[in-house]
Coordinates of C-alpha atoms in Angstrom, one line a residue:
M1 CA 33.8 156.9 118.6
T2 CA 35.4 160.4 118.9
T3 CA 38.4 161.7 120.2
L4 CA 39.1 165.3 120.3
I5 CA 42.7 166.5 120.4
T6 CA 43.7 169.3 122.2
N7 CA 46.9 172.2 123.5
I8 CA 48.7 171.1 120.0
K9 CA 51.8 173.6 120.0
E10 CA 50.6 174.3 115.9
L11 CA 48.4 172.2 113.5
L12 CA 50.3 172.1 110.2
Q13 CA 48.5 171.9 106.8
V14 CA 45.5 173.6 107.4
R15 CA 43.4 173.8 104.5
D16 CA 39.6 175.2 105.5
T17 CA 38.2 174.2 102.1
K18 CA 39.8 171.6 99.3
I19 CA 42.7 172.2 97.2
D20 CA 43.5 169.6 94.5
K21 CA 47.5 170.8 94.7
V22 CA 49.6 173.9 95.3
S23 CA 51.5 175.0 92.5
G24 CA 55.0 177.4 92.5
A25 CA 55.2 180.0 95.2
A26 CA 52.6 178.7 97.2
M27 CA 54.3 176.0 97.9
A28 CA 56.5 178.1 100.5
I29 CA 53.4 178.6 101.7
L30 CA 51.7 176.1 104.6
P31 CA 48.4 177.7 107.0
T32 CA 49.0 176.5 110.6
I33 CA 47.1 177.1 113.6
K34 CA 48.9 177.9 116.7
N35 CA 47.5 176.1 120.3
A36 CA 44.6 174.1 119.3
Y37 CA 42.7 171.4 118.9
L38 CA 41.3 168.7 116.7
L39 CA 37.8 166.6 116.6
I40 CA 37.9 163.1 114.8
D41 CA 34.4 161.6 114.6
D42 CA 34.5 157.7 113.5
N43 CA 37.3 158.1 110.9
L44 CA 37.0 162.0 109.6
I45 CA 38.1 165.1 110.7
A46 CA 34.7 166.5 112.0
D47 CA 36.5 170.1 113.4
F48 CA 39.6 171.5 114.5
G49 CA 40.6 175.6 115.7
S50 CA 41.9 177.5 117.7
M51 CA 42.0 176.3 121.6
D52 CA 40.4 180.5 122.8
N53 CA 37.5 179.1 120.1
L54 CA 36.9 175.2 121.3
P55 CA 33.1 174.9 121.4
K56 CA 31.7 172.8 124.1
I57 CA 32.7 168.7 123.0
T58 CA 31.8 165.9 124.6
A59 CA 34.2 163.0 123.0
D60 CA 33.9 159.7 123.9
Q61 CA 38.3 160.0 124.4
T62 CA 40.3 163.0 124.7
I63 CA 44.2 163.5 123.9
D64 CA 46.4 166.4 125.4
A65 CA 49.3 167.2 123.1
T66 CA 51.1 169.7 125.3
G67 CA 54.3 170.2 123.2
K68 CA 53.3 168.7 120.0
M69 CA 52.1 169.5 117.0
I70 CA 49.9 167.6 114.1
L71 CA 50.1 167.5 110.3
P72 CA 48.7 164.9 107.1
A73 CA 50.1 161.7 107.6
W74 CA 52.2 161.4 104.5
C75 CA 50.4 160.6 101.1
D76 CA 53.5 157.9 99.0
S77 CA 53.3 158.4 95.7
H78 CA 55.2 156.2 94.0
T79 CA 56.9 152.5 95.7
H80 CA 57.7 149.0 94.7
L81 CA 56.9 147.6 98.6
V82 CA 55.6 144.8 97.0
Y83 CA 58.6 142.4 96.2
A84 CA 61.0 139.0 97.4
G85 CA 63.8 138.9 99.1
N86 CA 66.9 142.1 98.6
R87 CA 69.6 143.0 95.8
E88 CA 71.4 143.9 99.1
Q89 CA 75.0 142.2 97.0
E90 CA 73.9 144.9 94.4
F91 CA 74.6 147.2 96.8
V92 CA 77.6 146.0 97.8
D93 CA 78.6 145.5 93.5
R94 CA 78.3 149.7 93.7
I95 CA 80.1 150.5 97.0
N96 CA 82.9 148.5 94.2
G97 CA 82.0 150.7 91.5
L98 CA 79.9 149.0 89.0
S99 CA 77.2 151.3 87.6
Y100 CA 73.1 150.7 88.0
E101 CA 73.3 150.0 84.3
E102 CA 76.2 148.3 84.8
I103 CA 74.5 145.7 87.2
A104 CA 71.4 145.6 85.2
N105 CA 73.5 144.7 82.2
R106 CA 74.6 141.6 83.6
G107 CA 71.2 140.5 84.9
G108 CA 70.4 141.7 87.9
G109 CA 68.6 145.0 88.9
I110 CA 64.9 144.7 88.3
L111 CA 64.9 141.5 86.3
N112 CA 66.8 140.2 89.7
S113 CA 64.4 140.8 91.7
A114 CA 61.1 139.4 88.8
K115 CA 63.4 136.0 89.3
K116 CA 63.4 136.4 93.1
L117 CA 59.2 137.3 92.8
N118 CA 58.7 133.9 90.4
D119 CA 60.3 131.5 92.4
A120 CA 58.1 133.0 95.7
T121 CA 54.3 132.2 96.5
E122 CA 52.0 134.4 96.3
E123 CA 52.0 134.4 100.5
E124 CA 55.2 134.0 100.9
I125 CA 55.8 137.3 99.1
Y126 CA 52.3 138.7 101.5
I127 CA 54.0 137.8 104.5
Q128 CA 57.0 139.7 103.4
S129 CA 54.9 142.5 102.3
K130 CA 52.8 143.9 105.2
E131 CA 56.3 143.8 106.9
R132 CA 56.8 146.5 104.9
L133 CA 53.5 147.9 104.9
E134 CA 53.2 147.6 108.5
E135 CA 56.5 149.7 108.6
V136 CA 55.8 152.7 107.2
M137 CA 52.5 153.0 108.8
R138 CA 54.5 153.3 112.1
L139 CA 56.4 156.3 110.0
G140 CA 53.5 157.9 109.6
T141 CA 52.7 157.0 106.3
G142 CA 48.5 156.9 105.3
A143 CA 48.4 156.3 102.2
V144 CA 50.4 154.5 99.3
E145 CA 50.9 153.3 95.7
I146 CA 52.3 150.4 95.2
K147 CA 53.2 149.1 91.6
S148 CA 53.8 145.7 90.1
G149 CA 56.6 145.1 87.9
Y150 CA 58.5 142.5 89.0
G151 CA 56.4 140.1 87.8
L152 CA 57.0 140.3 84.2
T153 CA 55.6 136.9 83.5
I154 CA 51.4 137.7 83.5
D155 CA 51.2 134.8 86.2
G156 CA 53.8 137.4 88.1
E157 CA 52.2 140.2 87.4
L158 CA 48.9 138.8 88.2
K159 CA 50.2 137.5 92.0
M160 CA 51.9 141.1 92.7
L161 CA 48.8 143.1 91.7
R162 CA 46.4 140.4 93.8
V163 CA 48.9 140.8 96.8
I164 CA 48.3 144.6 96.2
K165 CA 44.3 144.2 96.4
K166 CA 44.5 141.7 99.6
L167 CA 47.2 144.7 102.0
A168 CA 45.0 146.6 99.9
T169 CA 41.7 144.4 102.1
N170 CA 43.5 143.8 105.2
Y171 CA 45.0 147.5 105.7
P172 CA 43.0 150.2 107.3
L173 CA 45.4 152.8 105.2
A174 CA 44.5 153.9 101.4
I175 CA 47.1 151.6 99.0
K176 CA 46.6 152.2 94.7
A177 CA 47.7 149.7 92.6
T178 CA 49.8 150.6 89.4
F179 CA 50.1 148.3 86.7
L180 CA 54.7 148.2 85.2
G181 CA 54.7 145.2 83.9
A182 CA 56.0 148.1 81.5
H183 CA 59.6 147.9 84.0
A184 CA 61.7 145.9 82.4
F185 CA 62.0 143.4 79.0
P186 CA 62.1 140.4 80.8
A187 CA 65.4 138.2 79.1
A188 CA 63.3 135.6 77.1
Y189 CA 62.5 138.9 75.6
K190 CA 65.4 140.9 74.8
D191 CA 65.2 140.5 70.9
D192 CA 61.7 140.6 71.3
R193 CA 60.2 143.6 72.1
K194 CA 57.4 143.7 70.6
G195 CA 56.7 140.1 71.5
Y196 CA 56.4 141.0 74.7
I197 CA 54.6 144.5 74.6
D198 CA 51.7 142.3 72.5
I199 CA 51.5 140.3 75.7
L200 CA 51.0 143.4 78.1
I201 CA 48.6 145.1 75.8
N202 CA 47.2 142.1 74.5
K203 CA 47.2 139.6 77.3
M204 CA 48.0 141.3 81.4
L205 CA 45.8 144.1 80.6
P206 CA 42.3 141.9 79.9
E207 CA 42.8 139.9 82.7
I208 CA 43.8 142.9 84.9
S209 CA 41.4 144.5 83.8
K210 CA 38.8 141.5 84.7
D211 CA 39.8 141.5 88.3
N212 CA 39.7 145.1 88.9
L213 CA 43.3 144.6 89.5
A214 CA 45.3 147.8 89.3
D215 CA 44.0 151.9 88.6
Y216 CA 46.6 152.5 87.0
V217 CA 49.6 152.4 84.0
D218 CA 53.0 152.8 84.1
V219 CA 55.8 152.4 82.3
F220 CA 59.5 152.5 82.9
C221 CA 60.5 155.6 80.0
E222 CA 64.1 155.4 79.7
T223 CA 67.3 154.6 77.0
G224 CA 67.8 150.6 77.7
Y225 CA 64.2 150.2 78.9
F226 CA 61.4 151.6 77.3
T227 CA 61.3 154.1 74.6
V228 CA 59.0 157.0 74.2
E229 CA 56.8 155.4 71.1
E230 CA 56.8 152.4 72.8
T231 CA 56.3 153.9 76.1
E232 CA 53.0 156.1 74.2
Q233 CA 52.0 152.6 73.3
I234 CA 51.6 150.9 76.5
M235 CA 49.4 154.1 78.3
N236 CA 47.6 154.1 75.8
A237 CA 46.4 150.9 75.6
G238 CA 46.0 151.3 79.6
I239 CA 43.5 154.4 79.0
Q240 CA 41.2 151.8 76.5
F241 CA 41.4 148.9 79.5
G242 CA 40.2 152.2 82.1
L243 CA 43.5 152.9 83.6
K244 CA 44.7 155.8 83.7
P245 CA 49.2 156.6 83.3
K246 CA 52.0 157.5 85.7
I247 CA 55.2 157.3 84.3
H248 CA 58.9 156.6 84.6
V249 CA 60.8 159.1 83.5
N250 CA 63.9 161.5 83.1
Q251 CA 65.8 159.4 85.3
F252 CA 69.0 159.2 83.8
N253 CA 67.8 160.6 80.0
S254 CA 65.6 163.3 79.1
I255 CA 64.0 161.0 76.0
G256 CA 60.7 163.2 75.9
G257 CA 59.3 160.9 78.3
V258 CA 57.8 163.8 79.8
Q259 CA 56.3 165.3 77.1
A260 CA 55.0 162.0 76.0
G261 CA 53.4 161.4 78.7
I262 CA 51.3 165.5 80.1
K263 CA 50.1 163.5 75.8
Y264 CA 48.7 160.9 77.3
N265 CA 47.2 163.3 80.5
A266 CA 49.1 161.0 83.0
L267 CA 48.3 162.1 86.4
S268 CA 52.1 161.9 87.3
V269 CA 55.5 162.0 85.9
D270 CA 58.2 160.6 88.6
H271 CA 61.6 160.3 88.6
L272 CA 62.8 163.7 86.7
E273 CA 66.7 163.5 88.4
V274 CA 67.5 165.0 84.7
M275 CA 65.5 167.1 83.2
T276 CA 65.7 170.2 80.9
S277 CA 64.1 174.0 80.5
S278 CA 62.2 172.2 77.3
D279 CA 60.9 169.7 79.3
I280 CA 59.6 171.9 82.7
E281 CA 58.6 174.3 79.9
A282 CA 56.2 171.3 79.1
L283 CA 55.2 170.5 82.0
K284 CA 53.4 174.6 82.9
N285 CA 49.8 174.5 82.6
T286 CA 49.1 170.9 83.0
D287 CA 46.7 168.5 85.0
T288 CA 50.4 166.5 85.6
M289 CA 52.3 166.1 88.8
P290 CA 55.8 165.7 88.5
V291 CA 56.9 163.4 91.7
A292 CA 60.5 163.6 93.1
L293 CA 62.5 160.7 94.8
P294 CA 65.2 162.0 96.7
S295 CA 65.9 158.7 98.4
C296 CA 67.0 157.3 94.7
S297 CA 69.4 159.7 93.9
Y298 CA 70.4 159.3 97.9
F299 CA 70.7 156.1 97.7
L300 CA 72.0 155.5 93.8
S301 CA 74.6 158.9 94.1
I302 CA 72.7 160.1 91.4
P303 CA 71.7 164.2 90.8
Y304 CA 69.2 165.3 92.6
T305 CA 65.4 166.3 91.0
P306 CA 66.3 170.7 90.5
A307 CA 63.3 171.8 92.6
R308 CA 64.5 175.5 92.9
E309 CA 63.9 175.8 88.9
M310 CA 60.6 173.7 88.9
I311 CA 58.7 176.0 91.8
A312 CA 60.5 178.6 90.5
A313 CA 59.0 177.3 86.7
G314 CA 55.7 178.0 88.9
L315 CA 55.3 173.8 88.7
P316 CA 54.4 171.6 91.9
L317 CA 56.1 169.4 93.5
A318 CA 54.9 165.9 95.1
L319 CA 57.5 163.8 97.0
A320 CA 57.9 160.1 97.2
T321 CA 60.5 157.4 98.2
D322 CA 59.8 155.3 95.2
Y323 CA 60.5 152.3 97.8
N324 CA 62.1 149.1 96.2
P325 CA 64.9 146.5 96.7
G326 CA 67.2 147.9 94.5
S327 CA 68.1 151.5 94.0
T328 CA 65.7 152.7 97.4
P329 CA 65.3 150.0 100.1
S330 CA 63.5 152.3 102.3
G331 CA 59.6 154.1 102.5
N332 CA 60.1 156.6 104.7
M333 CA 58.7 159.6 104.0
N334 CA 60.5 161.4 106.9
F335 CA 64.1 161.2 105.6
V336 CA 62.5 161.9 102.0
V337 CA 61.2 165.4 103.3
A338 CA 64.4 166.0 104.9
T339 CA 66.3 165.0 101.9
A340 CA 64.6 167.3 99.8
C341 CA 65.6 170.1 102.2
I342 CA 69.1 169.7 102.5
K343 CA 69.7 167.9 98.7
M344 CA 67.0 169.9 96.8
K345 CA 67.0 173.3 98.9
M346 CA 63.4 173.1 99.4
T347 CA 61.9 174.7 102.7
P348 CA 60.4 172.9 105.2
E349 CA 56.7 174.1 104.2
E350 CA 57.4 173.4 100.3
A351 CA 58.6 169.6 101.8
I352 CA 56.2 169.5 104.1
N353 CA 53.7 171.1 101.1
A354 CA 54.8 168.0 98.8
A355 CA 54.5 165.0 101.2
T356 CA 50.9 165.9 101.8
I357 CA 48.8 167.3 99.8
N358 CA 51.2 166.7 96.6
G359 CA 51.5 163.7 97.1
A360 CA 47.9 162.6 97.9
Y361 CA 47.3 164.8 94.4
A362 CA 49.7 162.1 93.0
M363 CA 47.6 159.1 93.5
G364 CA 44.2 160.5 93.2
L365 CA 42.9 160.7 96.4
S366 CA 43.0 165.0 97.4
D367 CA 38.8 164.6 98.1
T368 CA 40.0 163.0 101.0
H369 CA 44.3 163.0 102.1
G370 CA 46.3 165.6 102.4
S371 CA 45.6 168.5 104.3
I372 CA 43.5 169.3 107.8
T373 CA 40.2 169.6 106.5
A374 CA 37.0 169.0 107.9
G375 CA 36.0 165.3 105.8
K376 CA 39.1 164.2 105.0
K377 CA 40.5 161.3 106.3
A378 CA 41.7 161.3 109.9
N379 CA 45.6 160.5 109.2
L380 CA 47.5 161.9 110.7
I381 CA 50.9 162.9 112.6
I382 CA 51.2 163.5 115.6
T383 CA 54.9 164.5 116.5
K384 CA 57.1 164.2 120.0
P385 CA 57.3 167.7 121.9
I386 CA 59.5 169.8 119.4
H387 CA 60.5 173.4 119.2
S388 CA 59.2 174.0 115.6
Y389 CA 58.1 172.3 112.6
Y390 CA 61.7 173.4 110.8
Q391 CA 62.9 170.6 113.5
L392 CA 61.6 167.5 111.7
P393 CA 63.8 167.8 108.2
Y394 CA 66.1 169.4 110.9
A395 CA 67.1 166.2 112.7
F396 CA 66.7 163.7 109.6
G397 CA 67.8 161.1 111.9
S398 CA 65.9 161.2 114.5
N399 CA 62.5 159.5 114.8
L400 CA 60.6 162.8 116.2
I401 CA 56.5 160.8 115.7
D402 CA 55.1 160.0 118.5
T403 CA 51.7 158.8 117.5
V404 CA 49.9 157.9 114.0
I405 CA 46.8 157.6 113.7
I406 CA 45.1 156.3 110.1
E407 CA 40.8 156.5 109.8
G408 CA 41.2 157.7 113.4
K409 CA 42.5 155.0 115.7
V410 CA 45.4 154.9 116.8
I411 CA 48.7 152.6 115.0
A412 CA 50.6 150.5 117.9

């Protein structure tokens, strides 16, 4: 099945050769072709170029994109979209003055989600989660990472990871699974941290490895959660079972988590709302991708990742949603891109690079996703007629997506 898209007003994120990521000043460069065509062969990008050079092509179907732009589907490298129920009451509690930490200390937060998840059946969790996944696909996401971490028991964590695997089997977009058993300490292990870490390492990880349920291992390295030493212990154990680290760091405090992630060659370090000069310096010339989650900052009213300082230091940056029931109940990458521009002062070019090519890198998908490159997956966003791609973040409350194509097929 071949599809030819013609008269594209502007084709964004065009890369003739595959590159892993963009960093520093290069993030401000977004290669495009105006008045373009694009050819899809089955689920892959086969060819593209200027309409002036359109070869004779006999395609099975043709789409006229006059007035519309095309860009790669979003690559959302940090979500928790598999969960049960919601935490609407905590939203109201925060409005009434309680902090995220205060809510967590009285049994809310992650422990609240863990109770809901362990009370739900695997099928109930799947049904709720697939609705969220279908929504983010319609919003233009073509690759997504999903974490466990709301089980905090062997059965609960395995249940979550099986749901993620079922989603990956049943839906066309790329899904990466991350084991986040180290999301918080269960109430029963509040005074026995070593005991819970022993379960993570010696009971959960072997089961996950046996059934091939995860690609990555994650830890919430933060004051009141897992210390740097505990984080290193869990990352090291995950590596022994073939799981590459991707870790939560610097959401509320800078305690050395960034440096720990780099030490263990983490694929990404995520959140980064609180960054010191030494944190930024440590990330230079590493293979670790910094990931910002601006809609989490928006929802919790906490600082935003200092994108300008990081990019000025020559670092790459990815953007992701952090879709979860407590601190970011939204998987809308369009809002993430707009918020990065509005609140983090990223340019539209930087934000689109961060949400496509760098997002793909942050979940190990550089070879197949994140840019308009021959041989990569035909995962595309076709916009409605717009003046320029600046309108995508500018009109932050408007749905400017006309069509989403994933693996060469239009998503209903």
